[in-house]
Amino acid sequence: MRARPLLALLAALASGAAGCTSEDARGPAMAAAPRASGSGAGAAAPAAVAAAPAGDPARGERLVAELQCNRCHDGTGQAPAARDAHCVQCHQDIAAGRFQAPAAAMKRWNENLVQLRDVPSLAAAGDRLRRDWIRAFLLSPHDVRPRLHATMPRLPIGPEQASDIAAYLTRDRRDHREGRERPSASLEGASAARGRELYEAKGCGTCHAFSGAAGVTAVAPVKGMEKETRAAIALAPDLRHARDRMEPADLAAWVLDPAAIKPGTPMPQVPMSPAEARDIAAFVTTAELSPRAPASAPERLPLLSRRVTYAEVDRRVFRVTCRHCHSEPDYALGDGGPGNTGGFGFKPRGLNLATYEGIAAGYIDDQGERRSVFSRGPDGAPRLVAALLARQAEEAGHAAPAVRGMPLGLPAVGPEEIQLVESWIAQGRPQ
């Protein structure tokens, strides 16, 4: 949601104080894994997803509960989060007209309701995803679904915890339940050339991007914003990542009948034969991919010479994004947001960005002491600004272990908005 000053929990994928440092983390941050282009059909798991410890599913289950994964995701094995703490359910209720609020407010909210209407379910993760990929993704989240505004937040976990969560999410694979061996990753006999033709004929590009694959058609959705297709399009992964995420045989089974693996999935069942599904899987997992262009954060803009007031910063920055997680209960209509009272594995930081006085009061550090969000770090940037800049760097693939980018899991604040915040601080934070 882009311009929404109310219901702090509704768009919460963020938590922790502005400028959260490594004191929040359970382990060291991991660099993003390199991306593999893939080779032939039936190739072994890419080097991009290196083998990792098996992990402990029991510990992983406890971590999933502690990290409150059910505040966004279904299929966690946990009971659903309470409505006033469910970050996606409230947005879905608003979109469906189920939320109890004045009609004028509902109309205004729906006009700006962009983020967190859809989020992938974790159900049947073991039937779809490689355990080692889940682990690597938890440690270094990146944008898998280009049509989804939110991304997986960078949680306060280390390698051991990531292994445990991955083990828990993949513990209940269907083959194991049925006493069968996991199918071979080989697609021997499948034709990637036929798969490319089928990819086009079946209209896979209607929902999926396939970045780096030359000449692949991206089809404009005919009903892209209608109820029956919106979720499928929003949740469709960039198929560039499929060879890292899935075993080829699992991908073929998924393409053939998604609902048989994950009931309720918005991925449609497109009529095809098992041989055709294998051909498509062969194409997706072996197509030559061009390297990704190096990404960089936007250029940092100079301080403004004109006067900047709190009212302007609040209107253009704080109430647009920050207040969704950093506010008080009477404003949030809930618990004050995870950035204030804690959540997603982060400690309560007591940071309230809903009022001038709340911002001035700062946040609570690990020793229980109040600290200013305006104090400057080693590079001279105020903590509040450093957190906003760190999110831009994260989106460019350069996560900083010492600073957790804000807003966590949501699109970075733009250069002009950061310039506004930094100028306001430099001018003495006038009201």
CSV table of C-alpha atoms in Angstrom, one decimal:
chain,number,residue,atom,x,y,z
A,1,MET,CA,0.0,0.0,0.0
A,2,ARG,CA,1.6,3.2,-1.1
A,3,ALA,CA,-0.2,6.1,0.5
A,4,ARG,CA,-1.9,4.7,3.6
A,5,PRO,CA,-1.5,6.4,7.0
A,6,LEU,CA,-3.6,3.9,9.0
A,7,LEU,CA,-3.7,0.3,10.2
A,8,ALA,CA,0.0,0.0,11.0
A,9,LEU,CA,-0.1,-3.8,11.0
A,10,LEU,CA,-1.7,-4.2,7.6
A,11,ALA,CA,1.4,-3.6,5.6
A,12,ALA,CA,3.9,-4.9,8.1
A,13,LEU,CA,6.7,-6.9,6.7
A,14,ALA,CA,9.1,-4.6,8.5
A,15,SER,CA,10.2,-4.7,12.1
A,16,GLY,CA,13.0,-3.5,14.4
A,17,ALA,CA,14.2,0.0,15.0
A,18,ALA,CA,15.2,2.3,12.2
A,19,GLY,CA,18.9,1.5,11.6
A,20,CYS,CA,18.8,-1.9,13.2
A,21,THR,CA,22.3,-3.1,13.6
A,22,SER,CA,24.0,-6.5,13.9
A,23,GLU,CA,23.0,-6.6,17.6
A,24,ASP,CA,19.6,-7.8,16.4
A,25,ALA,CA,21.0,-10.8,14.4
A,26,ARG,CA,21.4,-14.4,15.6
A,27,GLY,CA,24.2,-15.0,13.2
A,28,PRO,CA,26.4,-13.3,10.6
A,29,ALA,CA,24.8,-12.1,7.4
A,30,MET,CA,25.5,-14.1,4.3
A,31,ALA,CA,26.5,-12.7,0.9
A,32,ALA,CA,24.1,-13.4,-2.0
A,33,ALA,CA,24.7,-16.7,-3.7
A,34,PRO,CA,26.0,-16.4,-7.3
A,35,ARG,CA,23.4,-17.3,-10.0
A,36,ALA,CA,23.9,-20.2,-12.3
A,37,SER,CA,23.0,-20.3,-15.9
A,38,GLY,CA,22.4,-24.0,-16.0
A,39,SER,CA,23.7,-26.6,-18.4
A,40,GLY,CA,21.9,-29.6,-19.9
A,41,ALA,CA,18.6,-31.3,-19.0
A,42,GLY,CA,19.0,-33.4,-15.9
A,43,ALA,CA,22.0,-31.4,-14.6
A,44,ALA,CA,22.8,-31.7,-10.9
A,45,ALA,CA,21.7,-29.0,-8.5
A,46,PRO,CA,23.5,-25.7,-9.5
A,47,ALA,CA,26.6,-24.6,-7.7
A,48,ALA,CA,24.6,-21.5,-6.7
A,49,VAL,CA,22.9,-23.5,-4.0
A,50,ALA,CA,25.7,-25.2,-2.1
A,51,ALA,CA,25.0,-28.2,0.1
A,52,ALA,CA,24.3,-27.2,3.7
A,53,PRO,CA,23.8,-29.0,7.0
A,54,ALA,CA,20.5,-31.0,7.1
A,55,GLY,CA,19.1,-29.0,10.0
A,56,ASP,CA,16.7,-30.0,12.8
A,57,PRO,CA,13.0,-29.9,11.9
A,58,ALA,CA,11.9,-29.6,15.5
A,59,ARG,CA,14.1,-26.5,16.1
A,60,GLY,CA,12.8,-25.2,12.8
A,61,GLU,CA,9.2,-25.5,13.9
A,62,ARG,CA,10.0,-23.5,17.0
A,63,LEU,CA,11.7,-20.9,14.9
A,64,VAL,CA,8.8,-20.6,12.5
A,65,ALA,CA,6.6,-19.9,15.5
A,66,GLU,CA,9.0,-17.4,17.1
A,67,LEU,CA,9.6,-15.6,13.8
A,68,GLN,CA,5.8,-15.3,13.3
A,69,CYS,CA,5.9,-16.5,9.8
A,70,ASN,CA,2.1,-17.0,10.0
A,71,ARG,CA,1.6,-13.3,10.1
A,72,CYS,CA,2.1,-13.3,6.4
A,73,HIS,CA,2.2,-16.9,5.1
A,74,ASP,CA,-0.3,-19.7,5.1
A,75,GLY,CA,1.0,-23.3,5.1
A,76,THR,CA,3.4,-22.8,8.1
A,77,GLY,CA,1.9,-25.6,10.1
A,78,GLN,CA,1.0,-23.0,12.7
A,79,ALA,CA,-2.5,-21.7,13.6
A,80,PRO,CA,-3.4,-18.6,11.6
A,81,ALA,CA,-2.3,-15.3,13.3
A,82,ALA,CA,-5.0,-13.2,15.0
A,83,ARG,CA,-6.7,-10.9,12.6
A,84,ASP,CA,-5.2,-7.7,14.0
A,85,ALA,CA,-1.7,-9.2,13.7
A,86,HIS,CA,-2.1,-10.8,10.2
A,87,CYS,CA,-0.3,-8.5,7.8
A,88,VAL,CA,-2.0,-9.9,4.7
A,89,GLN,CA,-5.5,-10.9,5.9
A,90,CYS,CA,-6.4,-7.3,6.7
A,91,HIS,CA,-5.5,-6.1,3.2
A,92,GLN,CA,-7.4,-9.0,1.7
A,93,ASP,CA,-10.4,-8.2,3.8
A,94,ILE,CA,-10.3,-4.5,2.7
A,95,ALA,CA,-10.1,-5.6,-1.0
A,96,ALA,CA,-13.0,-7.9,-0.5
A,97,GLY,CA,-15.1,-5.4,1.3
A,98,ARG,CA,-15.1,-7.5,4.5
A,99,PHE,CA,-13.3,-5.0,6.7
A,100,GLN,CA,-15.5,-3.0,9.1
A,101,ALA,CA,-14.8,0.7,8.3
A,102,PRO,CA,-16.7,3.7,6.9
A,103,ALA,CA,-17.4,3.4,3.2
A,104,ALA,CA,-15.3,6.6,2.4
A,105,ALA,CA,-12.3,5.1,4.2
A,106,MET,CA,-12.7,1.8,2.4
A,107,LYS,CA,-12.8,3.5,-1.0
A,108,ARG,CA,-9.7,5.5,-0.2
A,109,TRP,CA,-7.8,2.5,1.1
A,110,ASN,CA,-8.7,0.4,-2.0
A,111,GLU,CA,-7.5,3.1,-4.3
A,112,ASN,CA,-4.1,2.8,-2.7
A,113,LEU,CA,-4.0,-0.9,-1.8
A,114,VAL,CA,-1.0,-2.2,-3.7
A,115,GLN,CA,1.2,-4.1,-1.3
A,116,LEU,CA,0.6,-7.3,0.6
A,117,ARG,CA,-2.6,-8.4,-1.0
A,118,ASP,CA,-0.9,-11.7,-2.1
A,119,VAL,CA,1.8,-13.7,-0.5
A,120,PRO,CA,3.0,-17.2,-1.4
A,121,SER,CA,1.8,-20.1,0.8
A,122,LEU,CA,4.5,-22.3,2.3
A,123,ALA,CA,2.3,-25.4,1.9
A,124,ALA,CA,3.9,-28.4,0.2
A,125,ALA,CA,7.3,-26.6,0.2
A,126,GLY,CA,9.1,-30.0,0.3
A,127,ASP,CA,7.3,-31.1,-2.9
A,128,ARG,CA,8.4,-28.0,-4.7
A,129,LEU,CA,11.6,-26.4,-3.4
A,130,ARG,CA,15.1,-27.6,-2.7
A,131,ARG,CA,16.0,-27.5,1.0
A,132,ASP,CA,19.3,-25.9,0.3
A,133,TRP,CA,17.7,-23.2,-1.8
A,134,ILE,CA,15.3,-22.3,1.0
A,135,ARG,CA,18.2,-22.0,3.4
A,136,ALA,CA,20.2,-19.7,1.1
A,137,PHE,CA,17.2,-17.6,0.4
A,138,LEU,CA,16.4,-17.1,4.1
A,139,LEU,CA,20.0,-15.9,4.6
A,140,SER,CA,20.0,-13.6,1.6
A,141,PRO,CA,16.5,-12.8,0.3
A,142,HIS,CA,16.2,-11.5,-3.2
A,143,ASP,CA,13.4,-10.6,-5.5
A,144,VAL,CA,11.9,-13.8,-6.9
A,145,ARG,CA,8.5,-12.5,-8.0
A,146,PRO,CA,8.9,-9.3,-10.1
A,147,ARG,CA,5.2,-8.5,-10.0
A,148,LEU,CA,5.0,-8.7,-6.2
A,149,HIS,CA,5.8,-5.4,-4.5
A,150,ALA,CA,7.0,-7.0,-1.2
A,151,THR,CA,9.9,-9.3,-0.9
A,152,MET,CA,11.0,-11.7,1.8
A,153,PRO,CA,12.4,-9.6,4.7
A,154,ARG,CA,15.9,-10.2,6.0
A,155,LEU,CA,15.2,-11.9,9.3
A,156,PRO,CA,17.5,-12.0,12.4
A,157,ILE,CA,18.8,-15.5,11.8
A,158,GLY,CA,22.1,-17.2,11.1
A,159,PRO,CA,23.1,-20.2,9.0
A,160,GLU,CA,22.1,-22.8,11.7
A,161,GLN,CA,18.7,-21.3,12.1
A,162,ALA,CA,18.1,-21.1,8.4
A,163,SER,CA,19.0,-24.8,8.0
A,164,ASP,CA,16.6,-25.7,10.8
A,165,ILE,CA,13.7,-23.7,9.2
A,166,ALA,CA,14.4,-25.3,5.8
A,167,ALA,CA,14.4,-28.7,7.3
A,168,TYR,CA,11.0,-28.1,8.9
A,169,LEU,CA,9.4,-26.6,5.8
A,170,THR,CA,10.6,-29.6,3.7
A,171,ARG,CA,10.0,-32.3,6.3
A,172,ASP,CA,6.7,-33.6,4.9
A,173,ARG,CA,7.5,-34.4,1.3
A,174,ARG,CA,4.7,-36.4,-0.4
A,175,ASP,CA,7.1,-39.1,-1.6
A,176,HIS,CA,8.2,-39.8,1.9
A,177,ARG,CA,4.6,-40.0,3.2
A,178,GLU,CA,3.7,-42.5,0.5
A,179,GLY,CA,6.8,-44.6,1.1
A,180,ARG,CA,8.3,-43.8,-2.3
A,181,GLU,CA,11.8,-42.6,-3.3
A,182,ARG,CA,12.2,-39.0,-4.4
A,183,PRO,CA,12.0,-38.9,-8.2
A,184,SER,CA,15.3,-38.6,-10.1
A,185,ALA,CA,16.2,-35.1,-11.1
A,186,SER,CA,17.0,-36.4,-14.6
A,187,LEU,CA,14.8,-35.4,-17.6
A,188,GLU,CA,16.5,-37.9,-19.8
A,189,GLY,CA,14.8,-38.0,-23.2
A,190,ALA,CA,13.1,-34.6,-22.8
A,191,SER,CA,13.6,-32.0,-25.5
A,192,ALA,CA,14.4,-28.4,-24.5
A,193,ALA,CA,13.7,-27.3,-28.1
A,194,ARG,CA,10.2,-28.7,-28.0
A,195,GLY,CA,9.8,-27.2,-24.5
A,196,ARG,CA,10.6,-23.7,-25.8
A,197,GLU,CA,7.9,-24.1,-28.4
A,198,LEU,CA,5.4,-25.4,-25.8
A,199,TYR,CA,6.4,-22.5,-23.5
A,200,GLU,CA,5.2,-20.1,-26.2
A,201,ALA,CA,2.2,-22.1,-27.3
A,202,LYS,CA,0.9,-22.5,-23.7
A,203,GLY,CA,1.2,-18.8,-22.9
A,204,CYS,CA,3.6,-19.2,-19.9
A,205,GLY,CA,4.8,-15.6,-20.5
A,206,THR,CA,1.3,-14.4,-19.6
A,207,CYS,CA,2.2,-14.7,-15.9
A,208,HIS,CA,5.9,-15.5,-15.7
A,209,ALA,CA,8.9,-13.4,-16.5
A,210,PHE,CA,12.0,-15.4,-17.7
A,211,SER,CA,14.7,-12.8,-17.4
A,212,GLY,CA,17.9,-13.5,-19.2
A,213,ALA,CA,16.3,-16.0,-21.7
A,214,ALA,CA,16.7,-14.4,-25.2
A,215,GLY,CA,13.6,-14.2,-27.4
A,216,VAL,CA,11.0,-15.4,-24.9
A,217,THR,CA,7.6,-13.8,-25.4
A,218,ALA,CA,6.1,-11.9,-22.6
A,219,VAL,CA,2.3,-11.8,-23.2
A,220,ALA,CA,0.2,-8.9,-21.9
A,221,PRO,CA,-2.5,-10.5,-19.6
A,222,VAL,CA,-5.9,-10.1,-21.1
A,223,LYS,CA,-7.5,-10.2,-17.6
A,224,GLY,CA,-4.5,-9.2,-15.6
A,225,MET,CA,-6.3,-7.3,-12.9
A,226,GLU,CA,-9.4,-9.5,-12.6
A,227,LYS,CA,-9.9,-11.5,-9.5
A,228,GLU,CA,-9.3,-15.0,-11.0
A,229,THR,CA,-5.9,-14.0,-12.6
A,230,ARG,CA,-4.5,-11.2,-10.4
A,231,ALA,CA,-3.0,-13.5,-7.7
A,232,ALA,CA,-1.6,-15.9,-10.3
A,233,ILE,CA,0.2,-13.1,-12.0
A,234,ALA,CA,1.4,-11.4,-8.8
A,235,LEU,CA,2.8,-14.6,-7.4
A,236,ALA,CA,4.4,-16.0,-10.6
A,237,PRO,CA,8.1,-16.4,-10.0
A,238,ASP,CA,10.7,-15.2,-12.5
A,239,LEU,CA,11.6,-18.5,-14.1
A,240,ARG,CA,15.3,-17.6,-14.1
A,241,HIS,CA,15.3,-18.9,-10.5
A,242,ALA,CA,13.5,-22.2,-11.3
A,243,ARG,CA,16.7,-24.2,-11.8
A,244,ASP,CA,18.0,-23.1,-8.4
A,245,ARG,CA,14.7,-23.5,-6.6
A,246,MET,CA,13.4,-26.9,-7.9
A,247,GLU,CA,14.6,-30.3,-9.0
A,248,PRO,CA,13.8,-30.8,-12.7
A,249,ALA,CA,11.5,-33.7,-12.1
A,250,ASP,CA,9.6,-31.8,-9.4
A,251,LEU,CA,9.3,-28.9,-11.9
A,252,ALA,CA,7.8,-31.2,-14.5
A,253,ALA,CA,5.3,-32.6,-12.0
A,254,TRP,CA,4.4,-29.0,-10.9
A,255,VAL,CA,3.8,-27.8,-14.5
A,256,LEU,CA,1.7,-30.8,-15.2
A,257,ASP,CA,-0.7,-30.5,-12.3
A,258,PRO,CA,0.0,-27.7,-9.8
A,259,ALA,CA,-3.1,-28.3,-7.6
A,260,ALA,CA,-2.2,-31.9,-7.1
A,261,ILE,CA,0.9,-30.8,-5.3
A,262,LYS,CA,-0.3,-27.6,-3.7
A,263,PRO,CA,-4.1,-27.5,-3.4
A,264,GLY,CA,-5.5,-24.0,-3.7
A,265,THR,CA,-2.5,-22.6,-5.7
A,266,PRO,CA,-3.4,-19.8,-8.1
A,267,MET,CA,-1.1,-21.5,-10.7
A,268,PRO,CA,-3.5,-22.8,-13.3
A,269,GLN,CA,-3.5,-26.3,-14.7
A,270,VAL,CA,-2.7,-25.9,-18.4
A,271,PRO,CA,-3.7,-28.9,-20.5
A,272,MET,CA,-0.6,-30.9,-21.5
A,273,SER,CA,0.8,-34.4,-21.5
A,274,PRO,CA,3.4,-35.7,-19.1
A,275,ALA,CA,5.9,-35.7,-22.0
A,276,GLU,CA,5.1,-32.0,-22.7
A,277,ALA,CA,5.6,-31.1,-19.1
A,278,ARG,CA,9.0,-32.7,-19.1
A,279,ASP,CA,9.9,-30.8,-22.3
A,280,ILE,CA,8.9,-27.5,-20.7
A,281,ALA,CA,10.9,-28.3,-17.6
A,282,ALA,CA,13.9,-29.2,-19.7
A,283,PHE,CA,13.7,-25.8,-21.4
A,284,VAL,CA,13.2,-23.8,-18.2
A,285,THR,CA,16.1,-25.5,-16.5
A,286,THR,CA,18.6,-25.5,-19.4
A,287,ALA,CA,17.9,-22.4,-21.4
A,288,GLU,CA,21.0,-20.2,-21.8
A,289,LEU,CA,20.7,-17.1,-19.6
A,290,SER,CA,22.5,-13.9,-20.1
A,291,PRO,CA,24.4,-12.6,-17.0
A,292,ARG,CA,22.5,-10.2,-14.8
A,293,ALA,CA,23.6,-6.6,-15.2
A,294,PRO,CA,25.4,-5.3,-12.1
A,295,ALA,CA,23.0,-3.4,-9.9
A,296,SER,CA,23.7,-0.3,-7.9
A,297,ALA,CA,21.8,1.8,-5.4
A,298,PRO,CA,20.5,5.2,-6.5
A,299,GLU,CA,22.8,8.2,-6.2
A,300,ARG,CA,22.5,10.0,-2.9
A,301,LEU,CA,21.2,13.5,-3.4
A,302,PRO,CA,22.6,16.6,-1.8
A,303,LEU,CA,20.9,18.4,1.1
A,304,LEU,CA,18.1,20.8,0.2
A,305,SER,CA,18.7,24.5,0.7
A,306,ARG,CA,15.0,25.2,1.2
A,307,ARG,CA,13.3,24.8,4.5
A,308,VAL,CA,11.9,21.3,5.2
A,309,THR,CA,9.4,20.8,8.0
A,310,TYR,CA,8.2,17.7,9.9
A,311,ALA,CA,4.8,18.1,8.4
A,312,GLU,CA,6.2,17.6,4.9
A,313,VAL,CA,8.5,14.7,5.9
A,314,ASP,CA,5.6,13.0,7.7
A,315,ARG,CA,3.2,13.4,4.7
A,316,ARG,CA,5.7,12.2,2.1
A,317,VAL,CA,7.7,9.5,4.0
A,318,PHE,CA,6.6,8.6,7.6
A,319,ARG,CA,2.9,8.1,7.0
A,320,VAL,CA,3.4,6.5,3.6
A,321,THR,CA,5.5,3.6,4.8
A,322,CYS,CA,7.1,3.9,8.2
A,323,ARG,CA,4.0,4.2,10.3
A,324,HIS,CA,2.8,0.8,9.1
A,325,CYS,CA,5.2,-0.8,11.6
A,326,HIS,CA,6.3,2.0,13.9
A,327,SER,CA,3.4,3.5,15.7
A,328,GLU,CA,1.3,3.4,18.8
A,329,PRO,CA,-1.7,0.9,19.4
A,330,ASP,CA,-4.3,3.6,19.2
A,331,TYR,CA,-3.0,4.6,15.8
A,332,ALA,CA,-2.2,1.0,14.5
A,333,LEU,CA,-5.5,-0.5,15.6
A,334,GLY,CA,-3.5,-3.4,16.9
A,335,ASP,CA,-0.3,-3.7,19.0
A,336,GLY,CA,1.6,-0.7,17.7
A,337,GLY,CA,3.4,-2.5,14.9
A,338,PRO,CA,6.4,-4.9,15.1
A,339,GLY,CA,8.8,-2.0,14.9
A,340,ASN,CA,7.5,-0.7,18.2
A,341,THR,CA,6.3,-3.7,20.3
A,342,GLY,CA,8.4,-6.4,18.5
A,343,GLY,CA,7.7,-9.1,16.1
A,344,PHE,CA,9.2,-11.4,13.4
A,345,GLY,CA,11.9,-12.4,15.8
A,346,PHE,CA,12.9,-8.8,16.5
A,347,LYS,CA,13.0,-7.3,20.0
A,348,PRO,CA,10.6,-4.5,21.0
A,349,ARG,CA,12.3,-1.3,20.1
A,350,GLY,CA,9.7,1.2,21.2
A,351,LEU,CA,10.1,3.3,18.1
A,352,ASN,CA,7.0,5.3,17.3
A,353,LEU,CA,7.1,7.2,14.0
A,354,ALA,CA,3.5,8.3,14.1
A,355,THR,CA,4.2,11.6,16.0
A,356,TYR,CA,6.9,14.2,16.2
A,357,GLU,CA,7.4,13.4,19.9
A,358,GLY,CA,7.6,9.7,19.2
A,359,ILE,CA,10.4,10.1,16.7
A,360,ALA,CA,12.2,12.4,19.1
A,361,ALA,CA,12.0,9.7,21.8
A,362,GLY,CA,14.1,7.3,19.8
A,363,TYR,CA,14.3,3.6,20.2
A,364,ILE,CA,15.4,1.1,22.9
A,365,ASP,CA,18.7,-0.7,22.4
A,366,ASP,CA,19.7,-4.1,23.6
A,367,GLN,CA,20.7,-2.8,27.0
A,368,GLY,CA,17.2,-1.2,27.5
A,369,GLU,CA,18.5,2.3,27.0
A,370,ARG,CA,16.9,4.9,24.9
A,371,ARG,CA,18.9,5.9,21.8
A,372,SER,CA,18.3,8.6,19.2
A,373,VAL,CA,17.5,7.7,15.6
A,374,PHE,CA,19.3,10.9,14.7
A,375,SER,CA,22.7,10.0,16.1
A,376,ARG,CA,25.3,9.6,13.4
A,377,GLY,CA,27.2,6.5,12.5
A,378,PRO,CA,30.8,6.0,11.3
A,379,ASP,CA,29.9,7.4,7.8
A,380,GLY,CA,28.2,10.4,9.3
A,381,ALA,CA,24.7,9.4,8.3
A,382,PRO,CA,22.0,9.6,11.0
A,383,ARG,CA,20.7,6.2,12.0
A,384,LEU,CA,17.3,6.8,10.4
A,385,VAL,CA,18.9,7.8,7.1
A,386,ALA,CA,21.4,4.9,7.3
A,387,ALA,CA,18.5,2.4,7.5
A,388,LEU,CA,16.8,3.9,4.5
A,389,LEU,CA,20.0,3.9,2.4
A,390,ALA,CA,20.7,0.3,3.5
A,391,ARG,CA,17.4,-0.8,2.0
A,392,GLN,CA,18.4,0.7,-1.3
A,393,ALA,CA,21.7,-1.2,-1.1
A,394,GLU,CA,19.9,-4.4,-0.3
A,395,GLU,CA,17.7,-4.1,-3.3
A,396,ALA,CA,20.9,-3.8,-5.4
A,397,GLY,CA,22.2,-7.0,-3.8
A,398,HIS,CA,24.6,-5.4,-1.3
A,399,ALA,CA,23.3,-6.1,2.2
A,400,ALA,CA,25.2,-4.5,5.0
A,401,PRO,CA,25.6,-6.8,8.0
A,402,ALA,CA,25.7,-3.8,10.4
A,403,VAL,CA,22.5,-2.1,9.3
A,404,ARG,CA,19.2,-3.7,8.5
A,405,GLY,CA,17.5,-1.8,5.6
A,406,MET,CA,14.1,-0.2,6.2
A,407,PRO,CA,11.3,-0.6,5.3
A,408,LEU,CA,12.0,-4.3,5.8
A,409,GLY,CA,10.8,-6.4,2.9
A,410,LEU,CA,9.0,-3.5,1.2
A,411,PRO,CA,10.3,-1.3,-1.7
A,412,ALA,CA,13.0,1.1,-0.8
A,413,VAL,CA,12.2,4.8,-0.2
A,414,GLY,CA,13.2,6.8,-3.2
A,415,PRO,CA,16.3,9.2,-3.3
A,416,GLU,CA,14.1,12.3,-3.2
A,417,GLU,CA,12.3,11.1,0.0
A,418,ILE,CA,15.7,10.2,1.6
A,419,GLN,CA,17.0,13.6,0.6
A,420,LEU,CA,14.0,15.2,2.3
A,421,VAL,CA,14.5,13.2,5.6
A,422,GLU,CA,18.2,14.0,5.7
A,423,SER,CA,17.7,17.7,4.9
A,424,TRP,CA,15.1,17.9,7.7
A,425,ILE,CA,17.5,16.4,10.2
A,426,ALA,CA,20.3,18.6,9.1
A,427,GLN,CA,18.1,21.7,9.6
A,428,GLY,CA,17.4,20.8,13.2
A,429,ARG,CA,14.2,18.9,12.6
A,430,PRO,CA,11.8,21.9,12.5
A,431,GLN,CA,8.1,21.1,13.1
